[in-house]
PDB file of C-alpha atoms in Angstrom:
ATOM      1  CA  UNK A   1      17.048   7.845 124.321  1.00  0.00           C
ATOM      2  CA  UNK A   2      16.955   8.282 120.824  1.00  0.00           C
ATOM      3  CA  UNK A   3      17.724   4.763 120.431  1.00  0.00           C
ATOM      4  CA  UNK A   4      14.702   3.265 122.244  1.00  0.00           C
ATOM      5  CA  UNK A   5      12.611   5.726 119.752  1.00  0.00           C
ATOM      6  CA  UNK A   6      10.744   3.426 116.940  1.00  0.00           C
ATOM      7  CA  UNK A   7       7.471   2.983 115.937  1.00  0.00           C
ATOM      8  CA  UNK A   8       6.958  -0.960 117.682  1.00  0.00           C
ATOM      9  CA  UNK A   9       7.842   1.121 121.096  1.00  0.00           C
ATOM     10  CA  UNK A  10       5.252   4.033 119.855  1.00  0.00           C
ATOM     11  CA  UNK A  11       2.638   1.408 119.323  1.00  0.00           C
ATOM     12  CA  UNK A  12       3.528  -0.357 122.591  1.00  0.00           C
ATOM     13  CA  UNK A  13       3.757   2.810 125.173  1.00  0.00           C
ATOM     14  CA  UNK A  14       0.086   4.159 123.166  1.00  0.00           C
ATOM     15  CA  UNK A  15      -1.636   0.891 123.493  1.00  0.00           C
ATOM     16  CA  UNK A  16      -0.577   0.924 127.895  1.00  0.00           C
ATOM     17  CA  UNK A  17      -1.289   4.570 127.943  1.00  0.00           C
ATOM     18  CA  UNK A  18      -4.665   4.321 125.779  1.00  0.00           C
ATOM     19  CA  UNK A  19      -5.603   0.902 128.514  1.00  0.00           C
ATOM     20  CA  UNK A  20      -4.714   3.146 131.606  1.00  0.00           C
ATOM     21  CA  UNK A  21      -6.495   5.881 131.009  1.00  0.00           C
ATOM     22  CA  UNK A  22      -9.467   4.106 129.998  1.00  0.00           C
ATOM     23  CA  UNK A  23      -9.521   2.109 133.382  1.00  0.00           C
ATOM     24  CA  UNK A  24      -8.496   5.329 135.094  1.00  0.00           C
ATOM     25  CA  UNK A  25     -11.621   7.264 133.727  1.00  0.00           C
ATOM     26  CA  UNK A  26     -14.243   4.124 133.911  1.00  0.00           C
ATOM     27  CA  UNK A  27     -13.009   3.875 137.769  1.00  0.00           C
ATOM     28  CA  UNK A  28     -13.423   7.367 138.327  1.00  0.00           C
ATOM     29  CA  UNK A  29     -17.001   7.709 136.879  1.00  0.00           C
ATOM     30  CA  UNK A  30     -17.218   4.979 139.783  1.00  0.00           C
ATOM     31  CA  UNK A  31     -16.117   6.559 142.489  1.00  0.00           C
ATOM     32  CA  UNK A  32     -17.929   9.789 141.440  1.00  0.00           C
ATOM     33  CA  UNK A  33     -21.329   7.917 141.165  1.00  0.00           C
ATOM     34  CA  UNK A  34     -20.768   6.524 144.530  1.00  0.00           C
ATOM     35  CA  UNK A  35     -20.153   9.912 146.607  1.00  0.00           C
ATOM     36  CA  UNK A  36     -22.113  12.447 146.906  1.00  0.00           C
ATOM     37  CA  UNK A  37     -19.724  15.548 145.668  1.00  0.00           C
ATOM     38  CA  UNK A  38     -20.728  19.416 146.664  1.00  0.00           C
ATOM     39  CA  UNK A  39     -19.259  20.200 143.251  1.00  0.00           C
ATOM     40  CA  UNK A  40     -18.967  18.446 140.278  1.00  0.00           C
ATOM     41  CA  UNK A  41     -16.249  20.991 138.674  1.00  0.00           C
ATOM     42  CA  UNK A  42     -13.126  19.018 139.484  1.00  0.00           C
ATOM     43  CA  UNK A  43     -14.605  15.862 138.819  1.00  0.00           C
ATOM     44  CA  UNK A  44     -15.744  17.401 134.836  1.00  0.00           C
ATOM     45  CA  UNK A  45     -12.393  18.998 134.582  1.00  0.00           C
ATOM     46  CA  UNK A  46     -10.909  14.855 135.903  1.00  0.00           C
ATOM     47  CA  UNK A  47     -12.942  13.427 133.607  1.00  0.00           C
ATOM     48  CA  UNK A  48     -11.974  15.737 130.399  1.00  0.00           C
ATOM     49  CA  UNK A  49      -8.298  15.690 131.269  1.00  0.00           C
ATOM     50  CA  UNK A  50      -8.626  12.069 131.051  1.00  0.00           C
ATOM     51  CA  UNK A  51     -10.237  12.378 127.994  1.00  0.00           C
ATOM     52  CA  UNK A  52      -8.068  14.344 125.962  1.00  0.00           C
ATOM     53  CA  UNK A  53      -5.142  12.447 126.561  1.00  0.00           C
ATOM     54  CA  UNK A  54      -7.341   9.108 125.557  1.00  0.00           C
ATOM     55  CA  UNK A  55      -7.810  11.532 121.873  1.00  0.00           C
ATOM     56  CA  UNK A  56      -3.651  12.244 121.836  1.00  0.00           C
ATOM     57  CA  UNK A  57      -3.004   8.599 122.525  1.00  0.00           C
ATOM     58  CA  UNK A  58      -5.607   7.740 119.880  1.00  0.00           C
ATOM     59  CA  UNK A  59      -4.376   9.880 117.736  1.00  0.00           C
ATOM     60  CA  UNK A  60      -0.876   8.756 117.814  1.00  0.00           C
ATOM     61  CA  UNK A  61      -1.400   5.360 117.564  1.00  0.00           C
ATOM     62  CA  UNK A  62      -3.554   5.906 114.349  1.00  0.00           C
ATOM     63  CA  UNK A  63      -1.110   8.343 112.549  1.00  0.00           C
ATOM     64  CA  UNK A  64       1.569   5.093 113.535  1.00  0.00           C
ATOM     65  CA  UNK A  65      -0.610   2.893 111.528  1.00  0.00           C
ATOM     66  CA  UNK A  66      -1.357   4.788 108.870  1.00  0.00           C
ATOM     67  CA  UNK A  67       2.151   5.980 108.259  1.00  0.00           C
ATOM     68  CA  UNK A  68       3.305   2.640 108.489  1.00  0.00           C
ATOM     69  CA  UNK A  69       0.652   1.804 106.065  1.00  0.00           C
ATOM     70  CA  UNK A  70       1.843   4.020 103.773  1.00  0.00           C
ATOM     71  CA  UNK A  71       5.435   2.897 103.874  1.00  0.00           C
ATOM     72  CA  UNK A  72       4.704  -0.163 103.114  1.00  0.00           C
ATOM     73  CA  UNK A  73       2.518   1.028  99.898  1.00  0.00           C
ATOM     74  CA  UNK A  74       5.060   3.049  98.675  1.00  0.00           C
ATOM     75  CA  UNK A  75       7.843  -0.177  98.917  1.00  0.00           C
ATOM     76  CA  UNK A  76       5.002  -2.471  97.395  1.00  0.00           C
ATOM     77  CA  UNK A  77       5.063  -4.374 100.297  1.00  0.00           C
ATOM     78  CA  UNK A  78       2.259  -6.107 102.376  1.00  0.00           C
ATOM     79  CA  UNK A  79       0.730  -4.199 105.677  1.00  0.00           C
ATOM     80  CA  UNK A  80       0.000  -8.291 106.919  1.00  0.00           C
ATOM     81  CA  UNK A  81       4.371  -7.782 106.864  1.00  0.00           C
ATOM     82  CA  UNK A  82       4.038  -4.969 109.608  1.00  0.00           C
ATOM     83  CA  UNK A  83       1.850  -7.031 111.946  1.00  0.00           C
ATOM     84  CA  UNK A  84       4.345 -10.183 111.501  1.00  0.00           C
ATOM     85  CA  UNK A  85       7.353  -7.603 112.590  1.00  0.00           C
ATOM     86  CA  UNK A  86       5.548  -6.149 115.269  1.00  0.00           C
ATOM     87  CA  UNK A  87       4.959 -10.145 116.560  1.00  0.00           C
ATOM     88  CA  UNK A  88       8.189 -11.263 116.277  1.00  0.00           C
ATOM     89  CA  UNK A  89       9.857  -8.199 117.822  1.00  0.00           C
ATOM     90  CA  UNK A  90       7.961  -8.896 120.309  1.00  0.00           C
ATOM     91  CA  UNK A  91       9.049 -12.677 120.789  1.00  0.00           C
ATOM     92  CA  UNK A  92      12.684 -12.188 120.270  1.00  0.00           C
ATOM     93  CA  UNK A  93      12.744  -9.194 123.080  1.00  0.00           C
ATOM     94  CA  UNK A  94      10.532 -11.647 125.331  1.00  0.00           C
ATOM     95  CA  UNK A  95      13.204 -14.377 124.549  1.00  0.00           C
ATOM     96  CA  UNK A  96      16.310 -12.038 125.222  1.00  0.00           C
ATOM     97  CA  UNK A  97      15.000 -10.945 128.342  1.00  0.00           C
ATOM     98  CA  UNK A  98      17.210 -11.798 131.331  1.00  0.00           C
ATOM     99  CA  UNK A  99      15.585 -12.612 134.850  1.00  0.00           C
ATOM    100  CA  UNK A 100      16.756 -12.206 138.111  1.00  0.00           C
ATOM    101  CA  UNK A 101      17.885 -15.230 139.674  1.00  0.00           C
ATOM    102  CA  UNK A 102      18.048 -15.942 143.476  1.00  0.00           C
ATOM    103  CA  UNK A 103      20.972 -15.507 145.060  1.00  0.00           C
ATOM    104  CA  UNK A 104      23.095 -18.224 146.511  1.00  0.00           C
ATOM    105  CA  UNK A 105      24.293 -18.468 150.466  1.00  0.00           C
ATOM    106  CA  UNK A 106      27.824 -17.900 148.789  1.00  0.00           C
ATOM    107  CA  UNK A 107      26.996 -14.336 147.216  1.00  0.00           C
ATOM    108  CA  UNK A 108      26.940 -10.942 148.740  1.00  0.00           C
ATOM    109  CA  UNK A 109      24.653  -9.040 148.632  1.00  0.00           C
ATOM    110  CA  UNK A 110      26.840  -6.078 146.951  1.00  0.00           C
ATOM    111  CA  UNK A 111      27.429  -8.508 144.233  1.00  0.00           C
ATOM    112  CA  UNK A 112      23.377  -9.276 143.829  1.00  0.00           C
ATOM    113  CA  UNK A 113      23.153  -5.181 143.395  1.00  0.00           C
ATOM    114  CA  UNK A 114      25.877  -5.177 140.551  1.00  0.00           C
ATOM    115  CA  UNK A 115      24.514  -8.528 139.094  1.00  0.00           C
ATOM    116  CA  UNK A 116      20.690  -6.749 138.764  1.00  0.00           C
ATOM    117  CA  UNK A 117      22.122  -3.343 137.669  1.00  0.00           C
ATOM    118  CA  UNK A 118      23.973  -5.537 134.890  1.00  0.00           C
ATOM    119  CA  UNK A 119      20.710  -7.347 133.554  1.00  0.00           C
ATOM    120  CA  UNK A 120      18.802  -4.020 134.164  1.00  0.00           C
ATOM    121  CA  UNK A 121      21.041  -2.474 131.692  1.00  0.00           C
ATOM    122  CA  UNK A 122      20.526  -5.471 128.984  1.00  0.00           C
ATOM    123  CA  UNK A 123      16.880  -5.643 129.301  1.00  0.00           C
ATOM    124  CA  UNK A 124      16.985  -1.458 128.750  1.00  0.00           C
ATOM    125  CA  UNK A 125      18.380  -2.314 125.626  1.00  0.00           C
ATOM    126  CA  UNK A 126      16.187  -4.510 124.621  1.00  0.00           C
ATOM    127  CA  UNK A 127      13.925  -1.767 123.837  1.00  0.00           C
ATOM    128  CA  UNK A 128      15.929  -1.083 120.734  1.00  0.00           C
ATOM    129  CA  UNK A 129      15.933  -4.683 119.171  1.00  0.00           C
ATOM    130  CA  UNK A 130      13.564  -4.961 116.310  1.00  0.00           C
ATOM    131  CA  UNK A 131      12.970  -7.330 113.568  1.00  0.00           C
ATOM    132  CA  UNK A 132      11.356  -6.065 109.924  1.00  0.00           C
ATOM    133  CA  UNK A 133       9.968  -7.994 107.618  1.00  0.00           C
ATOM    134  CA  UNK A 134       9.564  -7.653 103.942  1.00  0.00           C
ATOM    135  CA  UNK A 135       7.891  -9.987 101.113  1.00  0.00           C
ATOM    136  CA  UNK A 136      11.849 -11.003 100.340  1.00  0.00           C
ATOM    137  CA  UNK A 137      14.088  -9.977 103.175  1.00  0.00           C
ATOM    138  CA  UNK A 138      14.238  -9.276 106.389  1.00  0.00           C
ATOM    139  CA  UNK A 139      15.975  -6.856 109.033  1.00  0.00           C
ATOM    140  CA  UNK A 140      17.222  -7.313 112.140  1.00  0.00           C
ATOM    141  CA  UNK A 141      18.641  -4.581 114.234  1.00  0.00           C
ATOM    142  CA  UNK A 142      19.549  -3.493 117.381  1.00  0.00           C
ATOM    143  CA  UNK A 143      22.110  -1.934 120.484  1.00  0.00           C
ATOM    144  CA  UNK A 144      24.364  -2.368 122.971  1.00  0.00           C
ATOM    145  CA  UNK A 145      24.308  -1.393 126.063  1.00  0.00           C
ATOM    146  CA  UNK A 146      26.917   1.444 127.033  1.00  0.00           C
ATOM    147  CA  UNK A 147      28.691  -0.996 129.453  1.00  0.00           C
ATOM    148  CA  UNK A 148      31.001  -4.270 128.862  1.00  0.00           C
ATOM    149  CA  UNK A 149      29.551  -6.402 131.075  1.00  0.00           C
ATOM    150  CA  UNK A 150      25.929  -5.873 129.662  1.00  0.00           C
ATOM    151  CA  UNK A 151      27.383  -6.192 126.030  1.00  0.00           C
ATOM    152  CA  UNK A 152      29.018  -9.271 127.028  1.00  0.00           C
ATOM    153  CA  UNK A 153      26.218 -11.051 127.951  1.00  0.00           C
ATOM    154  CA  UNK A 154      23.528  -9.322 124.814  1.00  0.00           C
ATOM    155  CA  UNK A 155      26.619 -11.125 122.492  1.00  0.00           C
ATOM    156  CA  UNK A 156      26.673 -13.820 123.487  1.00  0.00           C
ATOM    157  CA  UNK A 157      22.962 -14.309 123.062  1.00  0.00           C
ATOM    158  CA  UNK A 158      23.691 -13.371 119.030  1.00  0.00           C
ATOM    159  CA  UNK A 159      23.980 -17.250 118.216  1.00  0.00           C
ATOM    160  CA  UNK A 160      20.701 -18.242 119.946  1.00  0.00           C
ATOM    161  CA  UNK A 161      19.224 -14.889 118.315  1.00  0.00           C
ATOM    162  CA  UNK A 162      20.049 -15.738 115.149  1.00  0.00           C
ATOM    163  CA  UNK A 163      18.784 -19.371 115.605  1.00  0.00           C
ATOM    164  CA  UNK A 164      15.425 -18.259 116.874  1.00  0.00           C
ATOM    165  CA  UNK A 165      14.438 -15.961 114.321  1.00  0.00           C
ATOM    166  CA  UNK A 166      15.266 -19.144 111.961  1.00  0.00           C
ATOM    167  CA  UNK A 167      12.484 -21.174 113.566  1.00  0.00           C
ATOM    168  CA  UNK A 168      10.069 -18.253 113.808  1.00  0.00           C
ATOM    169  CA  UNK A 169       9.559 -18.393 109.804  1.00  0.00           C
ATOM    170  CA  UNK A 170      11.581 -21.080 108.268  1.00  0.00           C
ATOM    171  CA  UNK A 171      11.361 -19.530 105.042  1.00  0.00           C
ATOM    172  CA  UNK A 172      13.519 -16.538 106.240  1.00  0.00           C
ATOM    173  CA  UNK A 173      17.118 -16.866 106.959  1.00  0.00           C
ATOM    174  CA  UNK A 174      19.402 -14.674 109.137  1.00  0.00           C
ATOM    175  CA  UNK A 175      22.574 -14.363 108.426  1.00  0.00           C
ATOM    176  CA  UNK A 176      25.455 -13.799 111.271  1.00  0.00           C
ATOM    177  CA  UNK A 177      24.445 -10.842 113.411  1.00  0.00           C
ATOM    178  CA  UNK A 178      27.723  -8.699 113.196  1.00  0.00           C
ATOM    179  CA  UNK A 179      28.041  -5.720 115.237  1.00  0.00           C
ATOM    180  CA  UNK A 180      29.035  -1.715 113.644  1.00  0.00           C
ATOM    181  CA  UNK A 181      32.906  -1.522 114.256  1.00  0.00           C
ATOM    182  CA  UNK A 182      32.166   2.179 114.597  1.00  0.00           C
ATOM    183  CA  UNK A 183      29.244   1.968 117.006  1.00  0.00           C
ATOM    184  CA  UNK A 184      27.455  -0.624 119.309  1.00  0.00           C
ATOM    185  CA  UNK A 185      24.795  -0.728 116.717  1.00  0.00           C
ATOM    186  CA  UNK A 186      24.082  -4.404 115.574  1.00  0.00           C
ATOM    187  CA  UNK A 187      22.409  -6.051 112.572  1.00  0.00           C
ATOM    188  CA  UNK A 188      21.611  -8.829 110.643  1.00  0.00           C
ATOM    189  CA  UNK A 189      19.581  -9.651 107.569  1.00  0.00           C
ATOM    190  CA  UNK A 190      18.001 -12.573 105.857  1.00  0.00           C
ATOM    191  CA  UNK A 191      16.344 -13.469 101.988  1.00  0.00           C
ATOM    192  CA  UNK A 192      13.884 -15.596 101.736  1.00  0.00           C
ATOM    193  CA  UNK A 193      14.418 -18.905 100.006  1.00  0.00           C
ATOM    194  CA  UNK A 194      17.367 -17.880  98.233  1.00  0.00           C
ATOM    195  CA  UNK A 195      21.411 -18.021  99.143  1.00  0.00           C
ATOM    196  CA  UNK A 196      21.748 -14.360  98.631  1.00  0.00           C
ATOM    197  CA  UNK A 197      22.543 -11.959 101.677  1.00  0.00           C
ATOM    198  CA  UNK A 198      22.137  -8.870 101.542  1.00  0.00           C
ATOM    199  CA  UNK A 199      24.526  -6.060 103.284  1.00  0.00           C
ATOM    200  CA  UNK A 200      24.285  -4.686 106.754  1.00  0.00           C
ATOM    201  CA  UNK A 201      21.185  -1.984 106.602  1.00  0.00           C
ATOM    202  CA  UNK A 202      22.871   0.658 107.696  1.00  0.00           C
ATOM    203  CA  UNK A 203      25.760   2.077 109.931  1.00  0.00           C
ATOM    204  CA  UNK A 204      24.907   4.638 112.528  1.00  0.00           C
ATOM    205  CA  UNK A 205      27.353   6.074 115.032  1.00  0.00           C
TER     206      UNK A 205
END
């Protein structure tokens, strides 16, 4: 689980939360203008519940920003860098994603159930791929999933990867993505219009 914790997933779980509730509470004021209620306690106590969790999820997502902000102060780096990173991890997740395909007349339907559990397992993962960008590098990391058949098919995407985050911003370039030998973390980095790569970021069993 651990994993799956970083701050693009923080910002994206806040902003469906922060959406939810709102249309949760709006629709409720709805419903409890349109009936005529003996008692308004439960409703209040609704309404409030709803509420606080819309100040939490607030909350968090500010306290995100503005430690993100800060980061990127203290690295003298641009916050316009944060909101690229954000974008493009969310365009290379969308563009790893694996869909379900119809099954053919020849295949079981026990072998559909292992097929979706397979891409299930790869899209999970997905949730750990991010991309970071910098004024004159970026980072590219991810996971594996826990089981071959999943990692098979997430590495042999690693070309493509590597090819799409080339076209996102020209001026960047990726190098290989290798994988940890001593984990099923993954990585790859890129300068910016110069020949010089830099190291894997970091190695984390």
């Amino acid at each position: 689980m651990k994993n799956y914790f970083n701050k693009y997933n923080v910002v994206n779980w806040t902003i469906l939360v922060l959406v939810a509730t709102l249309s949760i509470e709006r629709l409720s004021w709805f419903l409890i203008n349109q009936m005529n209620l003996s008692t308004w306690a439960v409703a209040v106590i609704f309404i409030w519940s709803l509420r606080l969790v819309l100040i939490v999820t607030v909350g968090i997502l500010f306290y995100t920003i503005l430690i993100e902000f800060g980061n990127r102060n203290a690295e003298f780096d641009y916050f316009r860098n944060s909101i690229k990173s954000y974008i493009a991890t969310w365009k290379i997740r969308r563009y790893c994603t694996q869909i379900n395909v119809e099954p053919s007349l020849e295949e079981s339907s026990r072998y559909l159930n292992t097929k979706q559990v397979i891409i299930k397992k790869v899209n999970r993962s997905l949730q750990a791929l991010t991309v970071t960008y910098y004024e004159n590098h970026a980072i590219l990391k991810g996971r594996l999933p826990a089981n071959s058949e999943s990692s098979d098919i997430l590495e042999e995407l690693f070309p493509k990867i590597k090819r799409e985050l080339n076209y996102m911003d020209k001026s960047y370039h990726f190098s290989d993505i290798i994988r940890d030998h001593e984990s099923k973390n993954f990585s790859s980095v890129a300068t910016r219009d110069n020949g010089n790569i830099l190291s894997p970021p970091y190695r984390d069993s």
